[in-house]
């Protein structure tokens, strides 16, 4: 996926790319946050309001992608999260309090820049009707971020001679490993609804970097700009044992934006309502950038998905149309009384 927007031709020296984004003492950040093509499979990096909003006892989710592998492994990103509901017997009927923890690692240019994030999130899901078909949610997430720059793996401009890189630089970075850390705050809202309990539709918004932390390595004022995300979707039965799932997302940050939309059909191959074997196939499209085919299988509360970004933008020449593969896994522990009334909530 072209989830980050390069500031120059990606065939140029990758370290210059990293330093322009991370070391310049600018008042605004041009870098983009890491995020996933399968955004619907990474709830705690999409919107804190999704914390605890699922039909089950607890949920474990994970994603991994290697973006632009032909360009020096430009971005490798992985995340894992755990969330669950609390105090269900003490809250009003159909309300839920969700809590969760998320960890994300993002490595740039073969590990020259390493970003690690650990976040705690909470959300309250308020039922708007007696059936629990409609809910309004507010969520918050506090994240501690560390960034490490390993300059021993970098090449600088003053190392370049007619004979190539000499391996000697006049740049001084102390112990050759530059580290920073800061606290970050995110928040989100979400509406989720259903007409009959067998379908679902939702719309939400999240704001990341509410406190606009300073992430300069050199003591400057390199402010991380706020990211606004709008997203939504739903699932709808389209026949016996068949369902159509759709979703979209729109990001806006520091003057750059991205929109992804698409959908997938699922078929219950086992034709069992309580123990289904779901097969998914579909595609998403990142506007002016990439086509994203998607396949998945779901059984026993586990869904495993795979997608692959096929670049169709001008970047396709450098990437050989290899935007990058992504794999996702979600496991939801079902309650012992699995035959009970199901909680209506977004599935994608």
Tab-separated table of C-alpha atoms in Angstrom:
chain	number	residue	atom	x	y	z
A	1	UNK	CA	0.000	0.000	0.000
A	2	UNK	CA	1.137	3.528	-0.527
A	3	UNK	CA	0.099	4.422	2.990
A	4	UNK	CA	2.988	6.806	3.322
A	5	UNK	CA	3.640	9.471	0.713
A	6	UNK	CA	7.322	9.700	-0.313
A	7	UNK	CA	8.818	13.169	-0.602
A	8	UNK	CA	11.133	12.198	-3.466
A	9	UNK	CA	11.782	9.511	-6.002
A	10	UNK	CA	12.094	6.287	-3.955
A	11	UNK	CA	15.077	5.235	-6.063
A	12	UNK	CA	17.154	8.004	-4.450
A	13	UNK	CA	19.158	7.442	-1.260
A	14	UNK	CA	16.696	6.092	1.321
A	15	UNK	CA	18.534	7.664	4.262
A	16	UNK	CA	17.919	11.130	2.839
A	17	UNK	CA	14.239	10.236	2.841
A	18	UNK	CA	14.389	9.234	6.518
A	19	UNK	CA	16.285	12.338	7.589
A	20	UNK	CA	14.049	14.745	5.750
A	21	UNK	CA	11.048	13.229	7.498
A	22	UNK	CA	12.543	12.723	10.946
A	23	UNK	CA	15.389	15.143	11.651
A	24	UNK	CA	14.425	18.395	10.014
A	25	UNK	CA	13.524	21.114	12.493
A	26	UNK	CA	10.231	21.910	10.796
A	27	UNK	CA	7.114	23.236	12.480
A	28	UNK	CA	4.941	20.709	10.684
A	29	UNK	CA	5.371	17.025	10.009
A	30	UNK	CA	5.155	15.694	6.469
A	31	UNK	CA	5.361	12.042	7.534
A	32	UNK	CA	2.337	9.801	7.547
A	33	UNK	CA	1.235	7.485	10.330
A	34	UNK	CA	1.499	3.757	9.665
A	35	UNK	CA	-1.793	2.063	8.895
A	36	UNK	CA	-3.048	-1.016	7.111
A	37	UNK	CA	-4.811	-1.949	3.887
A	38	UNK	CA	-6.900	-4.328	6.016
A	39	UNK	CA	-7.855	-1.488	8.334
A	40	UNK	CA	-11.070	-3.330	9.204
A	41	UNK	CA	-8.987	-6.117	10.789
A	42	UNK	CA	-7.019	-3.796	13.091
A	43	UNK	CA	-9.701	-2.173	15.272
A	44	UNK	CA	-7.491	-0.597	17.955
A	45	UNK	CA	-5.318	1.223	15.391
A	46	UNK	CA	-8.401	2.410	13.482
A	47	UNK	CA	-10.537	4.005	16.199
A	48	UNK	CA	-10.370	3.783	20.025
A	49	UNK	CA	-14.182	3.669	19.985
A	50	UNK	CA	-13.986	0.121	18.567
A	51	UNK	CA	-12.442	-1.136	21.816
A	52	UNK	CA	-14.597	-3.953	23.184
A	53	UNK	CA	-17.186	-3.752	20.401
A	54	UNK	CA	-17.526	-7.384	19.273
A	55	UNK	CA	-19.701	-10.397	19.994
A	56	UNK	CA	-17.675	-12.452	22.465
A	57	UNK	CA	-15.649	-12.546	25.676
A	58	UNK	CA	-12.344	-11.213	24.362
A	59	UNK	CA	-10.662	-10.459	21.045
A	60	UNK	CA	-7.070	-10.813	19.850
A	61	UNK	CA	-6.077	-9.141	16.569
A	62	UNK	CA	-2.823	-8.946	14.636
A	63	UNK	CA	-1.598	-7.529	11.302
A	64	UNK	CA	1.725	-7.622	9.477
A	65	UNK	CA	2.724	-6.038	6.187
A	66	UNK	CA	5.858	-5.421	4.140
A	67	UNK	CA	5.331	-2.302	2.052
A	68	UNK	CA	7.358	-1.663	-1.109
A	69	UNK	CA	9.742	-4.641	-0.579
A	70	UNK	CA	11.616	-3.838	-3.811
A	71	UNK	CA	12.559	-0.391	-2.433
A	72	UNK	CA	14.986	-1.530	0.268
A	73	UNK	CA	12.158	-2.876	2.489
A	74	UNK	CA	10.870	0.658	2.850
A	75	UNK	CA	8.270	-0.066	5.563
A	76	UNK	CA	7.622	-3.188	7.625
A	77	UNK	CA	4.760	-2.820	10.075
A	78	UNK	CA	3.241	-5.186	12.611
A	79	UNK	CA	0.660	-4.813	15.358
A	80	UNK	CA	-1.107	-6.957	17.942
A	81	UNK	CA	-3.982	-6.047	20.242
A	82	UNK	CA	-6.191	-7.500	22.961
A	83	UNK	CA	-9.536	-6.110	24.125
A	84	UNK	CA	-12.514	-7.255	26.179
A	85	UNK	CA	-15.646	-6.055	27.947
A	86	UNK	CA	-15.845	-5.228	31.663
A	87	UNK	CA	-18.565	-4.901	34.325
A	88	UNK	CA	-21.261	-6.312	32.049
A	89	UNK	CA	-23.486	-7.289	35.003
A	90	UNK	CA	-23.220	-3.814	36.548
A	91	UNK	CA	-24.051	-1.715	33.505
A	92	UNK	CA	-27.464	-0.863	32.033
A	93	UNK	CA	-28.841	-3.535	29.700
A	94	UNK	CA	-27.063	-3.682	26.317
A	95	UNK	CA	-24.386	-1.172	27.423
A	96	UNK	CA	-20.738	-2.231	27.389
A	97	UNK	CA	-17.443	-0.913	28.729
A	98	UNK	CA	-14.473	-2.002	26.641
A	99	UNK	CA	-10.776	-1.935	27.565
A	100	UNK	CA	-7.785	-2.959	25.496
A	101	UNK	CA	-4.051	-2.863	24.913
A	102	UNK	CA	-2.248	-2.407	21.597
A	103	UNK	CA	1.387	-2.695	20.472
A	104	UNK	CA	2.713	-1.606	17.075
A	105	UNK	CA	6.168	-1.660	15.528
A	106	UNK	CA	7.094	0.168	12.324
A	107	UNK	CA	10.553	-0.264	10.764
A	108	UNK	CA	11.768	2.023	7.971
A	109	UNK	CA	14.441	1.370	5.347
A	110	UNK	CA	15.806	-1.973	6.591
A	111	UNK	CA	15.527	-0.882	10.231
A	112	UNK	CA	17.413	2.442	10.128
A	113	UNK	CA	14.417	4.023	11.836
A	114	UNK	CA	12.482	1.907	14.342
A	115	UNK	CA	9.176	3.121	15.829
A	116	UNK	CA	7.454	1.311	18.710
A	117	UNK	CA	4.038	2.162	20.164
A	118	UNK	CA	2.227	0.733	23.189
A	119	UNK	CA	-1.268	1.991	23.941
A	120	UNK	CA	-4.087	1.478	26.439
A	121	UNK	CA	-7.622	2.214	25.299
A	122	UNK	CA	-11.119	2.335	26.770
A	123	UNK	CA	-14.567	2.888	25.252
A	124	UNK	CA	-18.117	3.090	26.514
A	125	UNK	CA	-20.838	1.742	24.224
A	126	UNK	CA	-24.228	3.256	25.069
A	127	UNK	CA	-27.295	1.410	23.793
A	128	UNK	CA	-29.908	3.718	22.261
A	129	UNK	CA	-32.800	1.233	22.246
A	130	UNK	CA	-34.088	-1.714	24.256
A	131	UNK	CA	-32.981	-4.298	21.667
A	132	UNK	CA	-29.389	-3.107	21.521
A	133	UNK	CA	-29.649	-2.550	17.773
A	134	UNK	CA	-28.295	1.004	17.942
A	135	UNK	CA	-25.263	2.190	19.907
A	136	UNK	CA	-23.270	5.368	20.332
A	137	UNK	CA	-19.677	5.026	21.483
A	138	UNK	CA	-16.900	7.290	22.715
A	139	UNK	CA	-13.355	5.988	23.143
A	140	UNK	CA	-9.924	7.162	24.243
A	141	UNK	CA	-6.414	5.788	23.853
A	142	UNK	CA	-3.158	6.814	25.505
A	143	UNK	CA	0.018	5.698	23.731
A	144	UNK	CA	3.689	5.835	24.629
A	145	UNK	CA	5.935	5.996	21.566
A	146	UNK	CA	9.670	5.417	21.261
A	147	UNK	CA	11.691	6.111	18.120
A	148	UNK	CA	15.243	4.928	17.531
A	149	UNK	CA	17.498	6.021	14.671
A	150	UNK	CA	20.494	3.751	14.013
A	151	UNK	CA	22.914	5.945	12.069
A	152	UNK	CA	25.473	3.109	11.813
A	153	UNK	CA	23.267	1.719	9.049
A	154	UNK	CA	22.966	5.075	7.251
A	155	UNK	CA	24.836	6.692	4.386
A	156	UNK	CA	25.279	10.472	4.397
A	157	UNK	CA	25.879	12.963	1.623
A	158	UNK	CA	29.467	13.713	2.702
A	159	UNK	CA	30.357	10.017	2.323
A	160	UNK	CA	29.667	10.056	-1.418
A	161	UNK	CA	32.726	10.350	-3.672
A	162	UNK	CA	33.539	9.521	-7.273
A	163	UNK	CA	34.434	6.040	-6.055
A	164	UNK	CA	31.159	5.583	-4.201
A	165	UNK	CA	30.486	5.802	-0.462
A	166	UNK	CA	33.710	6.074	1.575
A	167	UNK	CA	32.087	5.003	4.827
A	168	UNK	CA	33.416	8.115	6.630
A	169	UNK	CA	31.129	10.943	7.713
A	170	UNK	CA	31.615	14.161	9.653
A	171	UNK	CA	28.127	13.921	11.115
A	172	UNK	CA	28.124	13.499	14.909
A	173	UNK	CA	25.308	11.616	16.662
A	174	UNK	CA	26.772	10.693	20.057
A	175	UNK	CA	26.609	6.911	20.427
A	176	UNK	CA	25.291	6.497	16.879
A	177	UNK	CA	21.830	5.561	18.180
A	178	UNK	CA	19.415	8.446	18.625
A	179	UNK	CA	16.338	7.804	20.773
A	180	UNK	CA	13.250	9.793	21.714
A	181	UNK	CA	10.036	8.981	23.558
A	182	UNK	CA	6.737	10.764	24.100
A	183	UNK	CA	3.118	10.344	25.194
A	184	UNK	CA	0.359	10.523	22.584
A	185	UNK	CA	-3.423	10.820	22.933
A	186	UNK	CA	-6.179	9.638	20.549
A	187	UNK	CA	-9.965	9.755	20.727
A	188	UNK	CA	-12.905	8.558	18.631
A	189	UNK	CA	-16.674	8.393	18.174
A	190	UNK	CA	-18.737	5.631	16.574
A	191	UNK	CA	-22.373	4.943	15.712
A	192	UNK	CA	-23.445	1.354	15.065
A	193	UNK	CA	-26.934	0.283	13.997
A	194	UNK	CA	-29.096	-2.537	12.659
A	195	UNK	CA	-32.587	-2.823	11.215
A	196	UNK	CA	-33.333	-6.381	12.351
A	197	UNK	CA	-30.318	-7.819	14.188
A	198	UNK	CA	-29.122	-9.716	11.093
A	199	UNK	CA	-27.315	-6.791	9.489
A	200	UNK	CA	-25.136	-3.943	10.686
A	201	UNK	CA	-24.004	-0.524	9.526
A	202	UNK	CA	-21.640	1.881	11.229
A	203	UNK	CA	-19.880	5.220	10.850
A	204	UNK	CA	-17.112	6.671	12.962
A	205	UNK	CA	-14.437	9.310	13.295
A	206	UNK	CA	-11.158	9.283	15.180
A	207	UNK	CA	-8.584	11.977	15.919
A	208	UNK	CA	-5.001	10.898	16.541
A	209	UNK	CA	-2.211	12.981	18.112
A	210	UNK	CA	-4.673	15.200	19.974
A	211	UNK	CA	-1.797	16.672	22.003
A	212	UNK	CA	0.461	17.120	18.924
A	213	UNK	CA	3.671	15.731	20.493
A	214	UNK	CA	7.114	16.946	19.507
A	215	UNK	CA	9.147	14.103	17.952
A	216	UNK	CA	12.343	15.913	16.960
A	217	UNK	CA	15.559	13.943	17.403
A	218	UNK	CA	17.697	17.093	17.499
A	219	UNK	CA	15.781	19.276	19.950
A	220	UNK	CA	13.847	21.224	17.329
A	221	UNK	CA	10.102	21.732	17.025
A	222	UNK	CA	9.072	18.782	14.845
A	223	UNK	CA	5.375	18.590	15.728
A	224	UNK	CA	3.416	15.463	14.863
A	225	UNK	CA	0.320	16.788	13.143
A	226	UNK	CA	-3.150	15.549	14.061
A	227	UNK	CA	-4.667	12.824	11.887
A	228	UNK	CA	-8.400	12.784	11.248
A	229	UNK	CA	-9.901	9.475	10.148
A	230	UNK	CA	-13.457	8.976	8.871
A	231	UNK	CA	-14.608	5.404	8.342
A	232	UNK	CA	-17.722	3.311	7.970
A	233	UNK	CA	-19.299	0.259	6.432
A	234	UNK	CA	-21.595	-2.636	7.159
A	235	UNK	CA	-22.637	-6.175	6.337
A	236	UNK	CA	-25.887	-7.316	4.760
A	237	UNK	CA	-27.240	-10.799	3.929
A	238	UNK	CA	-27.697	-11.183	0.170
A	239	UNK	CA	-29.080	-14.707	0.042
A	240	UNK	CA	-28.992	-17.992	1.872
A	241	UNK	CA	-25.602	-18.387	3.572
A	242	UNK	CA	-24.197	-15.360	1.708
A	243	UNK	CA	-23.271	-11.926	3.081
A	244	UNK	CA	-21.860	-8.755	1.555
A	245	UNK	CA	-19.346	-6.793	3.650
A	246	UNK	CA	-18.260	-3.273	2.741
A	247	UNK	CA	-16.097	-0.598	4.332
A	248	UNK	CA	-14.317	2.659	3.586
A	249	UNK	CA	-11.749	4.867	5.264
A	250	UNK	CA	-10.500	8.393	4.659
A	251	UNK	CA	-7.380	9.800	6.337
A	252	UNK	CA	-6.250	13.412	6.421
A	253	UNK	CA	-2.950	14.505	7.981
A	254	UNK	CA	-0.560	17.394	7.390
A	255	UNK	CA	-2.086	18.289	4.024
A	256	UNK	CA	-1.982	14.718	2.714
A	257	UNK	CA	-5.025	12.470	2.385
A	258	UNK	CA	-5.914	8.912	1.470
A	259	UNK	CA	-9.186	7.152	0.671
A	260	UNK	CA	-9.783	3.396	0.527
A	261	UNK	CA	-13.102	1.709	-0.241
A	262	UNK	CA	-14.336	-1.700	-1.287
A	263	UNK	CA	-16.044	-4.865	-0.185
A	264	UNK	CA	-16.090	-8.649	-0.047
A	265	UNK	CA	-18.633	-11.450	-0.259
A	266	UNK	CA	-18.630	-14.256	2.282
A	267	UNK	CA	-20.171	-17.719	1.898
A	268	UNK	CA	-20.981	-20.023	4.802
A	269	UNK	CA	-19.528	-23.197	3.348
A	270	UNK	CA	-20.659	-25.344	6.292
A	271	UNK	CA	-24.203	-23.923	6.193
A	272	UNK	CA	-24.152	-24.095	10.025
A	273	UNK	CA	-25.521	-20.994	11.758
A	274	UNK	CA	-23.669	-21.543	15.043
A	275	UNK	CA	-20.408	-23.050	13.767
A	276	UNK	CA	-19.936	-21.473	10.337
A	277	UNK	CA	-17.037	-21.924	7.949
A	278	UNK	CA	-16.911	-18.568	6.156
A	279	UNK	CA	-14.979	-17.995	2.912
A	280	UNK	CA	-14.328	-14.352	1.939
A	281	UNK	CA	-13.275	-12.866	-1.398
A	282	UNK	CA	-13.286	-9.259	-2.552
A	283	UNK	CA	-11.179	-6.189	-3.221
A	284	UNK	CA	-10.548	-2.654	-2.020
A	285	UNK	CA	-9.247	0.327	-3.985
A	286	UNK	CA	-6.956	3.073	-2.724
A	287	UNK	CA	-7.829	6.061	-4.886
A	288	UNK	CA	-5.190	6.880	-7.498
A	289	UNK	CA	-2.778	4.373	-5.986
A	290	UNK	CA	-3.526	0.647	-5.673
A	291	UNK	CA	-5.966	-2.217	-6.190
A	292	UNK	CA	-6.104	-4.526	-3.147
A	293	UNK	CA	-7.460	-8.077	-3.703
A	294	UNK	CA	-8.506	-9.766	-0.453
A	295	UNK	CA	-9.255	-13.351	0.592
A	296	UNK	CA	-9.996	-14.786	4.039
A	297	UNK	CA	-11.291	-17.818	5.876
A	298	UNK	CA	-13.140	-17.845	9.208
A	299	UNK	CA	-13.768	-20.820	11.487
A	300	UNK	CA	-14.094	-21.450	15.243
A	301	UNK	CA	-13.917	-17.731	15.990
A	302	UNK	CA	-10.702	-17.268	13.965
A	303	UNK	CA	-10.478	-15.186	10.794
A	304	UNK	CA	-7.276	-15.225	8.725
A	305	UNK	CA	-7.046	-12.719	5.884
A	306	UNK	CA	-4.550	-11.948	3.156
A	307	UNK	CA	-4.347	-8.975	0.811
A	308	UNK	CA	-1.845	-7.710	-1.719
A	309	UNK	CA	-1.447	-4.140	-2.936
A	310	UNK	CA	-1.014	-3.834	-6.684
A	311	UNK	CA	0.309	-0.364	-7.478
A	312	UNK	CA	-1.409	1.416	-10.336
A	313	UNK	CA	0.074	4.871	-9.657
A	314	UNK	CA	3.320	6.385	-10.961
A	315	UNK	CA	5.106	4.562	-8.134
A	316	UNK	CA	4.502	1.270	-9.971
A	317	UNK	CA	7.709	1.757	-12.006
A	318	UNK	CA	9.927	1.814	-8.918
A	319	UNK	CA	7.950	-0.832	-7.020
A	320	UNK	CA	7.465	-3.169	-10.016
A	321	UNK	CA	3.773	-2.968	-9.048
A	322	UNK	CA	4.656	-4.720	-5.791
A	323	UNK	CA	2.951	-2.560	-3.211
A	324	UNK	CA	3.247	-5.218	-0.532
A	325	UNK	CA	1.489	-8.160	1.049
A	326	UNK	CA	-0.451	-8.062	4.308
A	327	UNK	CA	-1.758	-10.800	6.569
A	328	UNK	CA	-4.271	-10.391	9.384
A	329	UNK	CA	-5.637	-12.609	12.132
A	330	UNK	CA	-8.553	-12.033	14.501
A	331	UNK	CA	-9.663	-14.431	17.203
A	332	UNK	CA	-12.865	-13.840	19.193
A	333	UNK	CA	-13.540	-16.081	22.170
A	334	UNK	CA	-17.211	-17.006	22.085
A	335	UNK	CA	-19.236	-17.189	25.315
A	336	UNK	CA	-20.106	-20.589	26.764
A	337	UNK	CA	-23.792	-19.852	26.081
A	338	UNK	CA	-23.117	-19.420	22.345
A	339	UNK	CA	-26.815	-19.983	21.574
A	340	UNK	CA	-27.789	-16.743	23.332
A	341	UNK	CA	-28.927	-13.567	21.594
A	342	UNK	CA	-25.966	-12.205	19.641
A	343	UNK	CA	-24.556	-8.761	20.275
A	344	UNK	CA	-25.086	-6.556	17.238
A	345	UNK	CA	-21.827	-4.894	16.279
A	346	UNK	CA	-19.554	-4.179	13.283
A	347	UNK	CA	-17.798	-7.238	11.917
A	348	UNK	CA	-15.504	-5.501	9.461
